[in-house]
CSV table of C-alpha atoms in Angstrom, one decimal:
chain,number,residue,atom,x,y,z
A,1293,MET,CA,139.1,187.6,72.9
A,1294,THR,CA,139.5,190.2,70.2
A,1295,PRO,CA,135.8,192.3,69.7
A,1296,THR,CA,134.9,193.1,66.3
A,1297,THR,CA,134.0,196.9,67.2
A,1298,SER,CA,135.4,199.3,69.9
A,1299,PRO,CA,134.1,199.5,73.2
A,1300,PRO,CA,131.1,201.7,73.5
A,1301,GLU,CA,130.6,204.8,75.6
A,1302,ARG,CA,130.4,204.4,79.5
A,1303,LEU,CA,127.0,203.4,81.1
A,1304,PRO,CA,127.1,205.1,84.4
A,1305,SER,CA,123.9,204.0,85.6
A,1306,LEU,CA,125.2,200.6,85.7
A,1307,THR,CA,127.9,202.3,88.0
A,1308,GLY,CA,125.3,203.2,90.2
A,1309,LEU,CA,123.5,200.0,90.0
A,1310,ARG,CA,126.5,198.3,91.6
A,1311,PHE,CA,126.2,200.5,94.7
A,1312,VAL,CA,122.7,199.6,95.0
A,1313,ALA,CA,123.5,196.0,95.1
A,1314,ALA,CA,126.4,196.7,97.6
A,1315,PHE,CA,123.9,198.4,99.9
A,1316,GLY,CA,121.6,195.8,99.5
A,1317,VAL,CA,124.4,193.4,100.9
A,1318,TYR,CA,125.0,195.9,103.6
A,1319,LEU,CA,121.5,196.3,104.7
A,1320,CYS,CA,121.1,192.6,104.9
A,1321,HIS,CA,124.0,192.0,107.3
A,1322,ALA,CA,123.3,195.1,109.1
A,1323,VAL,CA,119.9,193.8,110.3
A,1324,PHE,CA,120.8,190.4,110.5
A,1325,LEU,CA,123.7,191.4,113.2
A,1326,GLY,CA,121.1,193.8,114.8
A,1327,LEU,CA,118.8,191.3,115.2
A,1328,ARG,CA,121.4,189.1,117.1
A,1329,GLY,CA,121.4,186.4,114.1
A,1330,ARG,CA,117.4,186.0,114.1
A,1331,ALA,CA,116.2,186.0,110.4
A,1332,TRP,CA,113.9,188.8,109.0
A,1333,ILE,CA,112.2,187.4,105.5
A,1334,PRO,CA,112.9,190.9,103.7
A,1335,THR,CA,116.8,191.2,104.3
A,1336,GLU,CA,117.0,187.4,104.3
A,1337,LEU,CA,116.0,187.8,100.7
A,1338,LEU,CA,118.0,190.8,99.9
A,1339,GLY,CA,121.5,189.7,100.2
A,1340,PRO,CA,121.0,186.8,97.7
A,1341,LEU,CA,119.3,189.1,95.4
A,1342,ALA,CA,122.0,191.3,95.2
A,1343,VAL,CA,125.0,189.0,95.1
A,1344,SER,CA,123.0,187.6,92.0
A,1345,LEU,CA,122.8,191.0,90.6
A,1346,PHE,CA,126.5,191.3,91.2
A,1347,PHE,CA,127.1,188.0,89.1
A,1348,ILE,CA,124.8,189.0,86.2
A,1349,LEU,CA,126.3,192.4,86.0
A,1350,SER,CA,129.9,191.3,86.3
A,1351,GLY,CA,129.4,189.3,83.0
A,1352,PHE,CA,127.6,192.2,81.2
A,1353,VAL,CA,130.0,194.9,81.9
A,1354,LEU,CA,133.2,192.8,81.2
A,1355,THR,CA,131.5,191.8,77.8
A,1356,ARG,CA,130.0,195.3,77.0
A,1357,PHE,CA,133.5,196.8,77.6
A,1358,ALA,CA,135.9,194.2,76.3
A,1359,ARG,CA,139.0,195.7,74.9
A,1360,PRO,CA,139.6,195.8,71.1
A,1361,GLY,CA,142.9,193.4,70.4
A,1362,ASP,CA,143.0,192.4,74.3
A,1363,THR,CA,144.5,189.0,75.3
A,1364,ALA,CA,143.6,186.7,77.9
A,1365,ARG,CA,146.8,187.5,79.7
A,1366,ALA,CA,146.2,191.1,79.9
A,1367,PHE,CA,142.6,190.6,80.8
A,1368,TRP,CA,143.7,188.2,83.9
A,1369,ARG,CA,146.3,190.7,84.8
A,1370,ARG,CA,143.8,193.6,85.1
A,1371,ARG,CA,141.4,191.4,87.3
A,1372,VAL,CA,143.9,190.1,89.4
A,1373,VAL,CA,145.1,193.9,90.2
A,1374,LYS,CA,141.5,194.8,90.8
A,1375,ILE,CA,140.4,192.1,93.1
A,1376,TYR,CA,143.3,191.1,95.1
A,1377,PRO,CA,144.8,194.0,96.8
A,1378,ASN,CA,141.8,195.4,98.5
A,1379,HIS,CA,140.9,191.6,99.3
A,1380,LEU,CA,144.4,191.1,101.1
A,1381,THR,CA,144.2,194.6,102.6
A,1382,VAL,CA,140.8,194.0,104.1
A,1383,LEU,CA,141.9,190.7,105.3
A,1384,VAL,CA,145.0,192.3,107.2
A,1385,LEU,CA,142.5,194.7,108.8
A,1386,PHE,CA,140.1,191.7,110.0
A,1387,MET,CA,143.2,190.1,111.6
A,1388,ILE,CA,144.1,193.3,113.5
A,1389,TYR,CA,140.4,193.6,114.6
A,1390,PHE,CA,140.3,190.4,115.9
A,1391,MET,CA,143.7,190.7,117.8
A,1392,VAL,CA,142.4,194.1,119.1
A,1393,VAL,CA,139.2,192.5,120.7
A,1394,GLY,CA,141.1,189.5,122.0
A,1395,MET,CA,140.5,186.9,119.1
A,1396,ALA,CA,144.0,186.6,118.2
A,1397,VAL,CA,144.4,183.6,115.6
A,1398,ARG,CA,146.7,180.5,116.3
A,1399,PRO,CA,149.7,179.7,114.0
A,1400,SER,CA,149.0,176.2,114.0
A,1401,GLY,CA,145.0,176.8,113.4
A,1402,SER,CA,143.1,179.6,112.0
A,1403,VAL,CA,146.3,181.3,110.2
A,1404,LEU,CA,146.6,178.0,108.0
A,1405,MET,CA,143.0,178.2,107.5
A,1406,LEU,CA,143.2,181.6,106.0
A,1407,VAL,CA,145.4,180.3,103.1
A,1408,PRO,CA,142.7,178.9,100.9
A,1409,GLY,CA,140.7,182.3,101.7
A,1410,ILE,CA,143.5,184.3,100.6
A,1411,LEU,CA,144.0,182.4,97.5
A,1412,LEU,CA,140.1,182.7,96.8
A,1413,VAL,CA,139.6,179.1,96.5
A,1414,HIS,CA,137.7,178.5,99.7
A,1415,THR,CA,134.4,177.7,98.6
A,1416,TRP,CA,135.1,174.6,96.5
A,1417,LEU,CA,134.7,172.3,99.3
A,1418,PRO,CA,131.9,172.2,101.7
A,1419,ASN,CA,134.0,173.2,105.0
A,1420,TYR,CA,132.2,176.3,106.4
A,1421,THR,CA,135.3,176.8,108.4
A,1422,LEU,CA,137.3,177.8,105.5
A,1423,ILE,CA,134.3,179.9,103.8
A,1424,GLY,CA,133.7,181.7,106.7
A,1425,SER,CA,137.1,182.3,107.4
A,1426,GLY,CA,138.4,186.1,107.4
A,1427,ASN,CA,136.3,188.2,105.4
A,1428,ILE,CA,132.8,186.4,104.9
A,1429,VAL,CA,132.0,188.1,102.0
A,1430,SER,CA,134.9,187.2,100.0
A,1431,TRP,CA,133.3,183.8,99.0
A,1432,SER,CA,131.7,185.8,96.3
A,1433,LEU,CA,135.2,186.9,95.0
A,1434,ALA,CA,136.2,183.3,94.9
A,1435,CYS,CA,133.3,182.8,92.4
A,1436,GLU,CA,134.3,186.0,90.6
A,1437,VAL,CA,138.0,184.6,90.2
A,1438,PHE,CA,136.6,181.5,88.6
A,1439,PHE,CA,134.5,183.6,86.2
A,1440,TYR,CA,137.3,185.6,85.3
A,1441,LEU,CA,139.3,182.5,84.6
A,1442,LEU,CA,136.8,181.3,82.0
A,1443,PHE,CA,135.9,184.9,80.7
A,1444,PRO,CA,137.9,184.5,77.6
A,1445,LEU,CA,136.6,181.2,76.6
A,1446,LEU,CA,133.1,182.0,77.5
A,1447,LEU,CA,133.1,185.4,75.6
A,1448,ALA,CA,134.4,183.3,72.4
A,1449,LEU,CA,132.0,180.6,72.7
A,1450,VAL,CA,129.0,183.1,72.9
A,1451,ARG,CA,130.2,185.3,70.2
A,1452,ARG,CA,129.8,182.5,67.9
A,1453,ILE,CA,126.1,182.0,68.8
A,1454,PRO,CA,124.1,183.7,65.6
A,1455,PRO,CA,122.0,186.9,66.9
A,1456,ARG,CA,118.8,185.3,66.1
A,1457,ARG,CA,119.6,182.1,68.6
A,1458,LEU,CA,120.8,184.7,71.4
A,1459,ALA,CA,117.1,184.9,73.2
A,1460,ALA,CA,117.2,180.9,73.1
A,1461,ALA,CA,120.7,180.9,74.4
A,1462,ALA,CA,119.4,183.2,77.6
A,1463,VAL,CA,116.4,181.3,78.0
A,1464,CYS,CA,118.3,178.0,78.4
A,1465,THR,CA,120.7,179.7,80.8
A,1466,ALA,CA,118.4,181.2,82.9
A,1467,ALA,CA,116.7,177.4,82.9
A,1468,ALA,CA,120.3,176.4,84.2
A,1469,VAL,CA,120.2,178.8,87.2
A,1470,TRP,CA,116.7,177.1,88.0
A,1471,THR,CA,118.2,174.0,87.7
A,1472,VAL,CA,120.7,174.3,90.5
A,1473,PRO,CA,118.4,174.3,93.3
A,1474,VAL,CA,116.6,171.3,91.9
A,1475,VAL,CA,119.8,169.3,91.6
A,1476,SER,CA,120.7,170.3,95.4
A,1477,TYR,CA,118.0,168.3,96.5
A,1478,ALA,CA,120.1,165.6,96.3
A,1479,LEU,CA,122.3,166.6,99.2
A,1480,ASP,CA,121.5,166.6,102.9
A,1481,GLY,CA,122.9,167.6,106.1
A,1482,ALA,CA,121.7,169.5,109.1
A,1483,PRO,CA,121.3,173.4,108.5
A,1484,LEU,CA,124.1,175.5,109.7
A,1485,PRO,CA,123.8,177.0,112.9
A,1486,GLY,CA,123.3,180.7,113.1
A,1487,PHE,CA,122.8,180.7,109.4
A,1488,PRO,CA,119.6,182.9,108.2
A,1489,TRP,CA,118.4,180.2,106.3
A,1490,PRO,CA,117.0,176.5,107.4
A,1491,VAL,CA,118.8,174.8,104.3
A,1492,PRO,CA,120.7,171.4,104.7
A,1493,ARG,CA,124.5,172.5,104.9
A,1494,ASP,CA,125.6,170.7,101.8
A,1495,GLN,CA,122.4,171.8,99.9
A,1496,LEU,CA,123.3,175.5,100.8
A,1497,TRP,CA,127.0,175.0,100.0
A,1498,PHE,CA,126.0,173.7,96.3
A,1499,ALA,CA,123.2,176.2,95.6
A,1500,TYR,CA,124.9,179.3,97.3
A,1501,PHE,CA,128.4,179.1,97.5
A,1502,LEU,CA,129.9,176.6,94.9
A,1503,PRO,CA,131.6,178.6,91.9
A,1504,VAL,CA,130.5,176.4,89.2
A,1505,CYS,CA,126.8,176.6,90.1
A,1506,ARG,CA,126.8,180.1,90.2
A,1507,LEU,CA,128.4,180.1,86.8
A,1508,PRO,CA,125.1,180.5,84.9
A,1509,GLU,CA,124.4,183.9,86.1
A,1510,PHE,CA,127.6,185.3,84.8
A,1511,VAL,CA,127.0,183.5,81.5
A,1512,LEU,CA,123.7,185.0,81.2
A,1513,GLY,CA,125.3,188.4,81.5
A,1514,ILE,CA,127.7,187.8,78.7
A,1515,ILE,CA,124.9,186.7,76.5
A,1516,LEU,CA,122.6,189.7,77.6
A,1517,ALA,CA,125.5,192.3,76.5
A,1518,THR,CA,126.4,190.2,73.3
A,1519,GLY,CA,122.5,190.6,72.5
A,1520,MET,CA,122.3,194.1,73.1
A,1521,ARG,CA,125.5,194.6,70.8
A,1522,SER,CA,124.4,192.7,68.1
A,1523,GLY,CA,120.6,193.7,67.8
A,1524,GLY,CA,119.5,190.6,69.1
A,1525,CYS,CA,117.3,190.1,72.6
A,1526,THR,CA,115.0,193.3,71.1
A,1527,ARG,CA,112.0,193.1,73.6
A,1528,ARG,CA,112.3,195.9,75.9
A,1529,VAL,CA,111.0,196.1,79.4
A,1530,GLY,CA,111.3,199.3,81.3
A,1531,MET,CA,113.5,199.8,84.7
A,1532,TRP,CA,110.3,200.3,86.6
A,1533,ALA,CA,108.5,197.4,85.1
A,1534,SER,CA,111.5,195.0,85.7
A,1535,SER,CA,111.8,196.3,89.3
A,1536,ALA,CA,107.9,195.5,89.8
A,1537,LEU,CA,108.4,192.0,88.3
A,1538,LEU,CA,111.2,191.5,90.7
A,1539,LEU,CA,109.3,192.6,93.7
A,1540,THR,CA,106.6,190.2,92.5
A,1541,SER,CA,108.8,187.3,91.9
A,1542,LEU,CA,110.4,187.6,95.2
A,1543,VAL,CA,107.0,187.8,97.0
A,1544,LEU,CA,105.4,184.8,95.3
A,1545,GLY,CA,108.8,182.9,95.4
A,1546,ALA,CA,108.8,183.5,99.3
A,1547,THR,CA,105.4,182.3,99.7
A,1548,VAL,CA,105.3,179.3,97.4
A,1549,LEU,CA,109.2,178.0,96.9
A,1550,PRO,CA,111.6,176.4,99.2
A,1551,THR,CA,114.4,178.7,100.4
A,1552,VAL,CA,117.0,177.3,98.0
A,1553,PHE,CA,115.3,178.6,95.3
A,1554,LEU,CA,115.6,182.2,96.5
A,1555,PHE,CA,119.1,182.3,96.4
A,1556,ALA,CA,119.2,183.0,92.4
A,1557,ALA,CA,116.5,181.1,90.5
A,1558,VAL,CA,113.5,183.1,91.5
A,1559,GLY,CA,115.2,186.7,90.5
A,1560,VAL,CA,117.4,185.9,87.7
A,1561,VAL,CA,115.0,186.9,85.1
A,1562,PRO,CA,113.9,190.2,86.6
A,1563,LEU,CA,117.5,191.3,87.5
A,1564,THR,CA,118.4,190.3,84.0
A,1565,LEU,CA,115.8,192.7,82.5
A,1566,LEU,CA,116.7,195.5,85.2
A,1567,ILE,CA,120.2,195.5,83.8
A,1568,ARG,CA,119.2,195.7,80.2
A,1569,ALA,CA,116.7,198.4,81.1
A,1570,THR,CA,119.1,200.5,83.1
A,1571,ALA,CA,121.7,200.3,80.2
A,1572,ALA,CA,119.3,201.3,77.7
A,1573,LEU,CA,118.7,204.6,79.7
A,1574,ASP,CA,122.3,205.6,79.2
A,1575,LEU,CA,122.3,204.2,75.5
A,1576,ARG,CA,119.1,206.2,74.8
A,1577,GLY,CA,120.2,209.5,76.7
A,1578,ALA,CA,117.0,209.3,78.9
A,1579,ARG,CA,116.9,210.3,82.5
A,1580,SER,CA,118.3,208.0,85.0
A,1581,PRO,CA,118.2,208.0,88.8
A,1582,LEU,CA,121.4,206.1,89.0
A,1583,ARG,CA,123.4,208.6,86.7
A,1584,THR,CA,123.9,211.4,89.4
A,1585,PRO,CA,127.1,212.4,90.5
A,1586,VAL,CA,126.6,210.9,94.0
A,1587,MET,CA,125.7,207.4,92.6
A,1588,VAL,CA,128.1,207.1,90.2
A,1589,PHE,CA,130.9,208.0,93.1
A,1590,LEU,CA,129.2,205.6,95.2
A,1591,GLY,CA,129.5,203.1,92.7
A,1592,GLU,CA,133.0,203.7,92.1
A,1593,ILE,CA,133.7,202.6,95.5
A,1594,SER,CA,131.2,199.9,95.6
A,1595,TYR,CA,133.9,197.2,95.3
A,1596,ALA,CA,135.6,198.7,98.4
A,1597,PHE,CA,132.4,199.3,100.3
A,1598,TYR,CA,131.5,195.6,99.9
A,1599,LEU,CA,134.7,194.4,101.3
A,1600,VAL,CA,134.8,196.6,104.0
A,1601,HIS,CA,131.1,196.9,105.4
A,1602,THR,CA,131.2,193.9,107.8
A,1603,LEU,CA,134.2,195.0,109.3
A,1604,ALA,CA,132.6,198.4,109.9
A,1605,LEU,CA,129.5,196.9,111.3
A,1606,LEU,CA,131.4,194.7,113.6
A,1607,VAL,CA,133.5,197.7,114.9
A,1608,VAL,CA,130.1,199.7,115.5
A,1609,TYR,CA,128.6,196.8,117.0
A,1610,HIS,CA,131.8,196.3,119.6
A,1611,PHE,CA,131.4,199.9,120.8
A,1612,ILE,CA,127.8,200.1,121.2
A,1613,GLY,CA,127.0,196.9,121.9
A,1614,ASP,CA,123.6,196.1,123.6
A,1615,ALA,CA,123.3,199.7,124.8
A,1616,TRP,CA,121.9,200.6,121.5
A,1617,SER,CA,119.3,199.1,119.5
A,1618,GLY,CA,120.3,197.0,116.3
A,1619,LEU,CA,118.9,199.7,114.3
A,1620,ALA,CA,121.8,201.9,115.3
A,1621,THR,CA,124.3,199.5,114.5
A,1622,GLY,CA,123.2,199.9,111.0
A,1623,VAL,CA,123.0,203.6,111.0
A,1624,LEU,CA,126.0,204.4,112.6
A,1625,GLY,CA,127.6,201.6,110.6
A,1626,LEU,CA,126.9,203.0,107.1
A,1627,PRO,CA,129.3,206.5,107.4
A,1628,VAL,CA,132.0,204.3,108.9
A,1629,ALA,CA,131.8,201.9,106.0
A,1630,LEU,CA,131.6,204.6,103.3
A,1631,LEU,CA,134.7,206.1,104.8
A,1632,MET,CA,136.8,203.1,105.1
A,1633,ALA,CA,135.5,202.1,101.5
A,1634,TRP,CA,136.6,205.8,100.1
A,1635,LEU,CA,140.1,205.4,102.1
A,1636,LEU,CA,140.5,201.8,100.6
A,1637,TYR,CA,139.5,202.9,97.2
A,1638,THR,CA,141.8,206.0,97.2
A,1639,LEU,CA,144.9,204.8,99.0
A,1640,VAL,CA,144.9,200.9,97.6
A,1641,GLU,CA,142.6,200.2,94.5
A,1642,GLN,CA,143.3,203.5,92.4
A,1643,PRO,CA,146.9,203.3,92.8
A,1644,CYS,CA,147.4,199.7,92.0
A,1645,MET,CA,145.1,199.7,89.1
A,1646,ARG,CA,147.3,202.9,87.8
A,1647,ARG,CA,150.6,201.0,88.4
A,1648,PHE,CA,150.0,197.6,87.8
A,1649,ALA,CA,147.1,197.0,85.5
A,1650,ARG,CA,148.4,198.8,82.5
A,1651,ARG,CA,151.1,196.8,80.4
A,1652,ARG,CA,154.4,198.8,80.6
A,1653,ARG,CA,155.9,199.3,77.3
A,1654,PRO,CA,159.7,199.2,77.1
A,1655,VAL,CA,161.4,202.7,76.2
A,1656,THR,CA,163.8,202.0,73.4
A,1657,SER,CA,165.6,204.2,70.9
A,1658,PRO,CA,164.6,203.9,67.2
A,1659,ALA,CA,166.7,201.2,65.5
A,1660,PRO,CA,168.0,203.8,62.5
A,1661,ALA,CA,169.5,206.0,65.3
A,1662,ARG,CA,171.3,203.1,67.4
A,1663,ALA,CA,172.7,201.8,63.8
A,1664,ARG,CA,173.9,205.4,62.9
A,1665,ALA,CA,175.5,205.6,66.6
A,1666,ASP,CA,177.3,202.3,66.2
A,1667,SER,CA,178.7,203.1,62.8
A,1668,GLU,CA,180.3,206.3,64.2
A,1669,GLN,CA,182.2,204.6,67.2
A,1670,PRO,CA,185.7,203.4,66.7
A,1671,GLY,CA,186.0,199.8,65.1
A,1672,LYS,CA,182.1,199.8,64.3
A,1673,SER,CA,182.5,199.7,60.6
A,1674,ALA,CA,180.2,198.3,57.9
């Protein structure tokens, strides 16, 4: 996992892009809650699109900023410290909320069902009681944990690809993303009640929740970052052109393709081009709307925001209920979610990263000094 060169300069526009993705998920859930579970096509697409962006961006950022001389063990330690403290803290907050509103969990039932979710292994079986237990958005963390486990091996394999073949590798990986919904047609089952997509439950699990089926998106991010570092994949598409291509793909996909293709396949190429174009703005020093101090700050707290936003929406909805419109839930929920995210980032995420993410070096005295001290003590002669 040792890179040949030192990590490059920061790419703050990608940090801002992280909040764009997190806000997309927020908007999806806010509208869905406001419409009392009735689907609305624009946000029905926005949530999966944002999650796919997260997965590709995760592979890209981890590869772009891989540390010289890093070990797999050190990498895994940093990822565990980054993911789990926030995750566990928000789970506790959910349990408190459920008890306050009268939805107390039973020791023999729901508490045990939380264990796979606590460990982030709850999406490996098509059991929607497990997948939906606790914080519903944690299903994507289960995918990320799987990606992190494989990252040292994947990075080593991708770095062995000759630069001239990286573009072909990216095409094959994108094709693998398209293959997932095709294969999912072998599965069936009734659509999940209350879910916005009329997709058979086993097909939904396979194409959307199963970590191994989301792995190609993460790998595509690794290939993209490796190609940019080595000079491969030289064709350039700007950020606005990538955004236009993304919008066009979504409109056409929603018109002519089954829903299962909208989870990742339709957006995978435009999203990859968008990430590349956004990173290129920083590398060239060009103006970027995602590099402002506000966007960078929001990007820094985006992981915490992603984890707490559903809880914030539920709290706001609990207090305003049917007395207000669904739009009010989303509008009032946003500052609540941002405040909760900032507190989580400041009180949990940052302290844990400072305390546990770095390897502690033992403090020892120089060997010659110890030898001289020993020789000066009674009975310590050469």
